[in-house]
Coordinates of N, CA and C in Angstrom, one line a residue:
X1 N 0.8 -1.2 0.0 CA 0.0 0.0 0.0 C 0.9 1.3 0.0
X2 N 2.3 1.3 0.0 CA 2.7 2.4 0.6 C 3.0 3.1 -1.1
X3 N 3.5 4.1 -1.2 CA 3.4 5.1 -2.0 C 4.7 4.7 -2.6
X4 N 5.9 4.9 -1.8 CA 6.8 4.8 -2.6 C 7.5 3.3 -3.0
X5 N 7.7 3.4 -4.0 CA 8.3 2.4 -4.8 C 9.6 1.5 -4.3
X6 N 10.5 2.0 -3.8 CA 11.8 1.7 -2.9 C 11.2 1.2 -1.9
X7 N 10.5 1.5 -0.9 CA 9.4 1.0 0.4 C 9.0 -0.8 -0.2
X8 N 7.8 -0.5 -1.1 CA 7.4 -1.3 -1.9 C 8.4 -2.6 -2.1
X9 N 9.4 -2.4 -2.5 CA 10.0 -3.7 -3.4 C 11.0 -3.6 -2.2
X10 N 11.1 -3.0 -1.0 CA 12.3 -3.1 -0.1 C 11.1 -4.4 1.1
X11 N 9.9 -4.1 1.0 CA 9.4 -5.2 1.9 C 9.3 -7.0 1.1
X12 N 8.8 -6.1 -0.6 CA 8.4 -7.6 -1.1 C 9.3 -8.7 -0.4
X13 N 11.1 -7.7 -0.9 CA 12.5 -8.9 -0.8 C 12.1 -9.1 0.8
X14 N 11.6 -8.7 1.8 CA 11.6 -9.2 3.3 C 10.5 -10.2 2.9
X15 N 9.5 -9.9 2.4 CA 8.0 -11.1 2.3 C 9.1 -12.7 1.8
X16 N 10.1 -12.4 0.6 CA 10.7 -13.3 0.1 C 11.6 -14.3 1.3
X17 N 12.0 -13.5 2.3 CA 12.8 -13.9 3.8 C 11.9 -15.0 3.9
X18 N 10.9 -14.3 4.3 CA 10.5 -14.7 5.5 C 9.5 -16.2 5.0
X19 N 8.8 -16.3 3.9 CA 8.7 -17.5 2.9 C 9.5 -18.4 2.5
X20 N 11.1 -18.1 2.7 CA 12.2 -19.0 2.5 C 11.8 -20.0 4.2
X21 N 11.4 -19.6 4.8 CA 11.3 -20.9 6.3 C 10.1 -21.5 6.4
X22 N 9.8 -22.2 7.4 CA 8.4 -23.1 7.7 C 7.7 -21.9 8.6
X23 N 8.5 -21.5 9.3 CA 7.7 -20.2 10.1 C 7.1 -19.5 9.6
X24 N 7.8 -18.9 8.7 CA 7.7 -18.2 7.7 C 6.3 -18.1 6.9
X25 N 6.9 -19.3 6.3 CA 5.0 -19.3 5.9 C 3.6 -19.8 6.1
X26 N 3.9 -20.7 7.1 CA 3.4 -20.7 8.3 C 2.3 -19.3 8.5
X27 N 3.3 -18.6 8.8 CA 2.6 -17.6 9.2 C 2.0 -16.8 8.0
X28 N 2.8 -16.6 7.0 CA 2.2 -15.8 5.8 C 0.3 -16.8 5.3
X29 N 0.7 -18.2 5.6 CA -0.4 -18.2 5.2 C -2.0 -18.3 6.6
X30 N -1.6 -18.4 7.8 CA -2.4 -18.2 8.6 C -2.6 -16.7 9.3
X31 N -1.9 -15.6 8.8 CA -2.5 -14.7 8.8 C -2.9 -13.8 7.3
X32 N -3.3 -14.5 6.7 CA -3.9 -14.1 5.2 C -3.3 -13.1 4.4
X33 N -1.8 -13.6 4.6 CA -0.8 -12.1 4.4 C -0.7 -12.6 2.2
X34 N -1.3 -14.4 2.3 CA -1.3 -14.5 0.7 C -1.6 -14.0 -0.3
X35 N -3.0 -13.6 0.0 CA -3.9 -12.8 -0.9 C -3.3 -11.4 -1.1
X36 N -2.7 -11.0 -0.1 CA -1.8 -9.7 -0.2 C -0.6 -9.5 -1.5
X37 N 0.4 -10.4 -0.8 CA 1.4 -11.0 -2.2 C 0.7 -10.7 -3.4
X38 N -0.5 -11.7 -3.6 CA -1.1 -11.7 -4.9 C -1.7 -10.6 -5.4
X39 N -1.9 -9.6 -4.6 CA -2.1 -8.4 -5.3 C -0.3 -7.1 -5.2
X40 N 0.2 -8.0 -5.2 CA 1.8 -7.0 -6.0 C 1.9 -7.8 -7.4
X41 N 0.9 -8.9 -7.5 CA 1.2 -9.3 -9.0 C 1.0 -8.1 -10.4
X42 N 0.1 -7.4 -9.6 CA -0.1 -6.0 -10.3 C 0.4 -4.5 -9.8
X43 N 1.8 -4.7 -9.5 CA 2.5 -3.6 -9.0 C 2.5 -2.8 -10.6
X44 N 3.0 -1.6 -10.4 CA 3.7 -0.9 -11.4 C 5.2 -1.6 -11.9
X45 N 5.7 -1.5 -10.6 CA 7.3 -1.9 -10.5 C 7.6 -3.6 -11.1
X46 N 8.4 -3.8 -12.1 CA 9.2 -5.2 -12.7 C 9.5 -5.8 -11.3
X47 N 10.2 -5.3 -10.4 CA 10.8 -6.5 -9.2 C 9.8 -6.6 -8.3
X48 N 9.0 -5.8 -7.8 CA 8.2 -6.0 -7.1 C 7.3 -7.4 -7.4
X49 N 6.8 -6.7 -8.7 CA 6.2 -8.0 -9.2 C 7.0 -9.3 -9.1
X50 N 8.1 -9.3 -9.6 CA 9.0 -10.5 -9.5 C 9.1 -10.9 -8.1
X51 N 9.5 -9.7 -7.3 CA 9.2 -10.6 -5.9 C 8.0 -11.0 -5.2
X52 N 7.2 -11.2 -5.8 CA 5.5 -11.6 -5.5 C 5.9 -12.9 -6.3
X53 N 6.3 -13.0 -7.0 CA 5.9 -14.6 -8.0 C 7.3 -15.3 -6.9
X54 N 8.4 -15.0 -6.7 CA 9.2 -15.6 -6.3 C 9.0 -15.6 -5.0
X55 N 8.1 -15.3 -3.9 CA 7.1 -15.7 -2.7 C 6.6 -16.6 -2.8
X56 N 5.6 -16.3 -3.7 CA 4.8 -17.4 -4.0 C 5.5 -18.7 -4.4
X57 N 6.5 -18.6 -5.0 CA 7.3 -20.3 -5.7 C 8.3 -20.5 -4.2
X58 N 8.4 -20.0 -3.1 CA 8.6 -20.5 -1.8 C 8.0 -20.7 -0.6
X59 N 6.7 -20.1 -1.1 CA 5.3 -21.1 -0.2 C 5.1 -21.8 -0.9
X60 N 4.9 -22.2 -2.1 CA 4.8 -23.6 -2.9 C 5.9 -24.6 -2.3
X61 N 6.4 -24.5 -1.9 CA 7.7 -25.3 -1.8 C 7.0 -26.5 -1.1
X62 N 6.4 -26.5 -0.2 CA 5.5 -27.3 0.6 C 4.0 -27.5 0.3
X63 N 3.5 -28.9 0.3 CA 2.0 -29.2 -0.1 C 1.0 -28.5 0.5
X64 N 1.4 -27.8 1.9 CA 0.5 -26.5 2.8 C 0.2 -25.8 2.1
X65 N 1.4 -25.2 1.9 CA 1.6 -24.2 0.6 C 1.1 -24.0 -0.3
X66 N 1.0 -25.2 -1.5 CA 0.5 -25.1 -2.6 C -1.0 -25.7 -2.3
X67 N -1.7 -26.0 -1.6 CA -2.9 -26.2 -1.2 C -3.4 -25.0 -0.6
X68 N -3.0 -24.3 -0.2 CA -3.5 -22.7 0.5 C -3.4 -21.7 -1.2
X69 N -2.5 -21.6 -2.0 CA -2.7 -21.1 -3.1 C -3.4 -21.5 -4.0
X70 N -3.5 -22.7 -3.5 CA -4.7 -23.2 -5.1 C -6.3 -23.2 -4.5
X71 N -6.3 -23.1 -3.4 CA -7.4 -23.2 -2.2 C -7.8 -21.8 -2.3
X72 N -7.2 -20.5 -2.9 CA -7.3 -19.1 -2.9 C -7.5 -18.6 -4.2
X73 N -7.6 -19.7 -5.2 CA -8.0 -19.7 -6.6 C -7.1 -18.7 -7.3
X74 N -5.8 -18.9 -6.7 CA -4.4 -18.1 -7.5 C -4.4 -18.5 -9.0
X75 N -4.7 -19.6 -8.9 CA -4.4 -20.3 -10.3 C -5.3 -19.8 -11.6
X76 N -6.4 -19.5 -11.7 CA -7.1 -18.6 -12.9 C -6.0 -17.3 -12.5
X77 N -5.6 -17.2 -11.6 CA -5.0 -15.5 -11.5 C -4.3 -15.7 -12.5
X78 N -2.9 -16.4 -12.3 CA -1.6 -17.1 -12.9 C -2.2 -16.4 -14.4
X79 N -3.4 -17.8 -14.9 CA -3.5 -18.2 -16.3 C -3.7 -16.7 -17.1
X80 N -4.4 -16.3 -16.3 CA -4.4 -14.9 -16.9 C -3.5 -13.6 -16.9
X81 N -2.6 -13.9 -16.1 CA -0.9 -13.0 -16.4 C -0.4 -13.9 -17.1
X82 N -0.5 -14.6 -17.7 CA 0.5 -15.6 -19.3 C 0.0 -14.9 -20.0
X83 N -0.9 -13.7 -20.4 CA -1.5 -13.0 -21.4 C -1.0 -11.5 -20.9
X84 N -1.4 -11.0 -19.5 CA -1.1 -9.2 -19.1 C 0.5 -9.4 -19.1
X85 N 1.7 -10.1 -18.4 CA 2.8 -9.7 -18.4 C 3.4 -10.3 -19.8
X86 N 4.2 -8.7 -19.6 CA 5.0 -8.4 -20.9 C 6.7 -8.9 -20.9
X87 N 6.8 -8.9 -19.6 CA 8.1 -9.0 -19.2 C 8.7 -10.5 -18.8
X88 N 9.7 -10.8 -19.8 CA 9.8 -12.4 -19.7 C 10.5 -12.9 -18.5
X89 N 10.9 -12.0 -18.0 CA 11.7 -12.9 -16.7 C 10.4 -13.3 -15.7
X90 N 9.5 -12.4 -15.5 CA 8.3 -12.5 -14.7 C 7.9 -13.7 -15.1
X91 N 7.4 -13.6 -16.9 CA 6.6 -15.0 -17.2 C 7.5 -16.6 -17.2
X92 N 8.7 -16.4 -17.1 CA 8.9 -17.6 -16.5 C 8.8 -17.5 -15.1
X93 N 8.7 -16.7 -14.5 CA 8.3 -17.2 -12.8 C 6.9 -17.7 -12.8
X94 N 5.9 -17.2 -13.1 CA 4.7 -17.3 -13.5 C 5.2 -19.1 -13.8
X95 N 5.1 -19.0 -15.1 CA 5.1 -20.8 -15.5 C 5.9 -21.4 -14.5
X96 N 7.0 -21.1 -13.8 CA 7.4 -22.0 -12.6 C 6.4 -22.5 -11.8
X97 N 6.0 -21.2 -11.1 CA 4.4 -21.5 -10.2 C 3.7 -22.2 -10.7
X98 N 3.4 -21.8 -11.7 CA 2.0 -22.9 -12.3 C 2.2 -24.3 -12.5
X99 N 4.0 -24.4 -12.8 CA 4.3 -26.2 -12.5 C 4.1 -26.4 -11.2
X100 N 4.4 -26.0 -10.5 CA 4.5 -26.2 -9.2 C 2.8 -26.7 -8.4
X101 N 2.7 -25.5 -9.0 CA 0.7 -25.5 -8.1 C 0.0 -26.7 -8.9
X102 N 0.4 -27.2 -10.3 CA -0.4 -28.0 -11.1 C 0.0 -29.7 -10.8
X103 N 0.6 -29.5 -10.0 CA 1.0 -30.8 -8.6 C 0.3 -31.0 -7.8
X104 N -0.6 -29.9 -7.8 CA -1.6 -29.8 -6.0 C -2.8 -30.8 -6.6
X105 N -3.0 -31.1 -5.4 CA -4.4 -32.3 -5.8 C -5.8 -31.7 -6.5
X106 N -5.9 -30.3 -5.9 CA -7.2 -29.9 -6.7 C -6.9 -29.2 -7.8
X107 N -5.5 -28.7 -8.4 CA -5.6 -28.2 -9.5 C -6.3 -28.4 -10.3
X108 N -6.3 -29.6 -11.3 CA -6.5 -30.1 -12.1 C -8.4 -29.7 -12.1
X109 N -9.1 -29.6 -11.1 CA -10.6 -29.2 -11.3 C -10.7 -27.6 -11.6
X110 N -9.4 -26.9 -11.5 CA -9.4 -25.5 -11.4 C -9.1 -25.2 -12.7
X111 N -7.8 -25.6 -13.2 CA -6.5 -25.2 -14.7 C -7.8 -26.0 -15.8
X112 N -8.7 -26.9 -15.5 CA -9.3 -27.4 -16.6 C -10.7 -26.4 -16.7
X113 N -10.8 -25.2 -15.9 CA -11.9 -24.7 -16.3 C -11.2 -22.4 -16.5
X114 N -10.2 -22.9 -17.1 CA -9.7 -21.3 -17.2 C -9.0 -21.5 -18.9
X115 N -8.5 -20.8 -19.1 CA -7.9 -20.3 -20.6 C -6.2 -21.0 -20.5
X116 N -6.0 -21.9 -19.9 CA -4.8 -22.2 -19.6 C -3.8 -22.9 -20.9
X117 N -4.9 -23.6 -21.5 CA -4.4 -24.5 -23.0 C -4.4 -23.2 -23.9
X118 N -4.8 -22.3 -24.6 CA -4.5 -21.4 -25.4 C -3.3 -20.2 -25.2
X119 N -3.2 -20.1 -23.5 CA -2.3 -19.5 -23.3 C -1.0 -20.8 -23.3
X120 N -0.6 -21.4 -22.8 CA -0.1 -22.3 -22.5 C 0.7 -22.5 -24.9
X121 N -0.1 -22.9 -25.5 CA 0.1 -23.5 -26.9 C 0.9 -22.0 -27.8
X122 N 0.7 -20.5 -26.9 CA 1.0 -19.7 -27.4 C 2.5 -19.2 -27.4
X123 N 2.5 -19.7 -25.8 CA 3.9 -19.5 -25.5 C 5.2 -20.8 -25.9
X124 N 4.2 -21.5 -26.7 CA 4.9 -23.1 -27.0 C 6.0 -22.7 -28.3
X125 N 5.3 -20.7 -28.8 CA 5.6 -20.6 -30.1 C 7.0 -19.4 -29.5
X126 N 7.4 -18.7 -28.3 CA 8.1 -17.8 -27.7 C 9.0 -18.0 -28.3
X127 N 10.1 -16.7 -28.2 CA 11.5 -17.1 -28.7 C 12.2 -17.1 -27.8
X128 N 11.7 -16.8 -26.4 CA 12.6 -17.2 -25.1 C 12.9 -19.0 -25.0
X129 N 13.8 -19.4 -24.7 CA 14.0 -21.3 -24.9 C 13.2 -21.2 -23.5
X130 N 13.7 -20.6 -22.6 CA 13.1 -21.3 -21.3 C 10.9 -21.2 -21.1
X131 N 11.0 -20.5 -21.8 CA 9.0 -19.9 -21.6 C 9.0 -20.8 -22.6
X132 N 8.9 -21.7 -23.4 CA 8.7 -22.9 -24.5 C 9.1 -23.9 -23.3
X133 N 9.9 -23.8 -22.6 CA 10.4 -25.1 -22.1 C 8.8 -25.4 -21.2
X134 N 8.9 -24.6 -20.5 CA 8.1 -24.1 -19.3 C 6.8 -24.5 -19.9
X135 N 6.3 -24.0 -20.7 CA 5.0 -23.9 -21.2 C 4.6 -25.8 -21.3
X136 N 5.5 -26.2 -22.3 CA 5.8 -27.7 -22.4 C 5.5 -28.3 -21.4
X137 N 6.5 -28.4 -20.7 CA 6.2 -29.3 -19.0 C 5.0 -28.7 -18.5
X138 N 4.4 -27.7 -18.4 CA 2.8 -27.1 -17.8 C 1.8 -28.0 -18.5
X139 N 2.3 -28.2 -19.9 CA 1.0 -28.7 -20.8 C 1.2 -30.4 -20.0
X140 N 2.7 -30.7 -19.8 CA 3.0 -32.2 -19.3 C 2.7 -32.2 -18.0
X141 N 2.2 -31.7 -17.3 CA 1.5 -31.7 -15.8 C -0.1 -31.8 -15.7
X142 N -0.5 -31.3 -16.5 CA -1.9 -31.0 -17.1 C -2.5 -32.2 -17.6
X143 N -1.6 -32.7 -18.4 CA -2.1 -33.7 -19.3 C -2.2 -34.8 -18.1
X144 N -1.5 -35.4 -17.3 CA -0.9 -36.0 -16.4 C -2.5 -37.3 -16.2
X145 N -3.9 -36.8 -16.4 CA -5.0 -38.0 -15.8 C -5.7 -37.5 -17.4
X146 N -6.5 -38.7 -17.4 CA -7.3 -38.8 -18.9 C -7.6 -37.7 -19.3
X147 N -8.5 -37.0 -18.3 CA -9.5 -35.6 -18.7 C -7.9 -34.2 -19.1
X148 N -6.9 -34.4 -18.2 CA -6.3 -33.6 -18.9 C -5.9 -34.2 -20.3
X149 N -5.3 -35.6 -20.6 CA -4.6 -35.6 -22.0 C -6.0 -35.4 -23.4
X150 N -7.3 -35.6 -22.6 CA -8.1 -35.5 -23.9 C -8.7 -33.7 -23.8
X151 N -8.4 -33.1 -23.1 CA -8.5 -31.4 -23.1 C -7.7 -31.2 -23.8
X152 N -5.8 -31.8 -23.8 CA -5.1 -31.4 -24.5 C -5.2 -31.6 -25.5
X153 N -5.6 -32.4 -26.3 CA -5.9 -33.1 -27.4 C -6.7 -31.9 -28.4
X154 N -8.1 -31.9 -27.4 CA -8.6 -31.0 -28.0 C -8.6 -29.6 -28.0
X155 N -8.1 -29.1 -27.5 CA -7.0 -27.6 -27.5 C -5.9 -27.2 -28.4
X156 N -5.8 -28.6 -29.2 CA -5.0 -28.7 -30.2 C -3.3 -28.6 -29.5
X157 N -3.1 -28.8 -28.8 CA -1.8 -28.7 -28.5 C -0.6 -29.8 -28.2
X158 N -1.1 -30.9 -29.1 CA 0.2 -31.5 -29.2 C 0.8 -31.4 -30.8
X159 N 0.2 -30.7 -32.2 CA 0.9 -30.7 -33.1 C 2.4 -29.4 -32.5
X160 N 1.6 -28.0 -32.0 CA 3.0 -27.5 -31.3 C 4.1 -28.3 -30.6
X161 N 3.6 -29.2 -29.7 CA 4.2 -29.7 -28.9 C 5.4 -30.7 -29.9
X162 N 5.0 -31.3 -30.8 CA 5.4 -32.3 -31.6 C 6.5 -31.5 -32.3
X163 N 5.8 -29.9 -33.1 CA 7.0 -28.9 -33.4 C 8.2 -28.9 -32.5
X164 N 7.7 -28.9 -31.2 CA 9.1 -28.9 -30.3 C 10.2 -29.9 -30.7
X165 N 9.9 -30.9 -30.7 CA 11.1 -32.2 -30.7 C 12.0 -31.7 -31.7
X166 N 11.6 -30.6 -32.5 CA 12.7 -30.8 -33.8 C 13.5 -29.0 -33.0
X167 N 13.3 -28.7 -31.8 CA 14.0 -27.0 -31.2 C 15.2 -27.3 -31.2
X168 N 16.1 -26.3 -31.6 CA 17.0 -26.1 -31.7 C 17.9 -26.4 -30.2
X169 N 17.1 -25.8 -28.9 CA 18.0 -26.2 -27.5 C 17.2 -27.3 -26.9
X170 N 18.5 -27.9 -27.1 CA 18.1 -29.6 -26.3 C 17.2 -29.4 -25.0
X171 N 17.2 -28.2 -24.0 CA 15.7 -28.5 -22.8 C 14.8 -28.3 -23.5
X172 N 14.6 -27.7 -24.6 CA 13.5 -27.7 -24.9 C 12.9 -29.1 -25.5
X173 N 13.4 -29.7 -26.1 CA 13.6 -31.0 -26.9 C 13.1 -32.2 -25.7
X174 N 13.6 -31.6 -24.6 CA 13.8 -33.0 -23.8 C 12.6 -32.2 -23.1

């Protein structure tokens, strides 16, 4: 909330501290400090934002964690900054999280009812290696029980995918 910008991105990096421990987030997520985080997803400021995604990918770190985020319906958030952020280092933190959270048990009732295959098939075309890589393994998490591999199917996203095997950087390939 505070005004200035230096303020701002000088607490995110403390929120980042203090989500590195069990105490940590522990507490971030029993006093509802989550839903907070997730509104610096729409800072003005590049790091701020980045340190909101990179919070969040160390409260994931644990099944609490990514069960309190997916339990807070972060995940339509996500799907829908694969489309608002412009800035690629962000959108691979973004697709880290979204591997991460798309491990949690209720994902899969959430990511199959948002825009996640169109955003997901778009970035399969990036000329970042790592946001193709990312995108890839998200669609391979997704797919992971029947209802995801025939969503994929019909989202059309394994002729992209199939484009991949022939990329130029071997993570991508693999």
């Amino acid at each position: 909330e505070e005004e200035d910008a230096v303020i701002r991105e000088l607490a995110s990096r403390a929120v980042i501290k203090v989500a590195g421990t069990k105490m940590g987030r522990e507490i971030l997520i029993e006093e509802d400090i989550v839903p907070r985080i997730r509104e610096l997803f729409n800072d003005p400021e590049v790091q701020i934002r980045a340190n909101a995604y990179k919070a969040m990918i160390k409260i994931a770190e644990f099944t609490y964690g990514v069960d309190e985020i997916i339990r807070l319906m972060i995940l339509p958030v996500l799907v829908d900054k694969l489309v608002e952020e412009k800035n690629e280092d962000i959108l691979i933190l973004i697709l880290t999280l979204l591997k991460i959270l798309n491990e949690g048990e209720q994902a899969p009732h959430i990511i199959q009812n948002t825009e996640v295959f169109g955003r997901l098939n778009d970035h399969l075309k990036s000329f970042h290696f790592k946001i193709r890589e990312l995108a890839a393994m998200n669609l391979g998490s997704i797919s992971y029980n029947s209802l995801g591999k025939e969503t994929t199917i019909e989202n059309g996203s394994i002729p992209p995918l199939c484009e991949m095997l022939t990329d130029s950087v071997t993570d991508v390939r693999t």
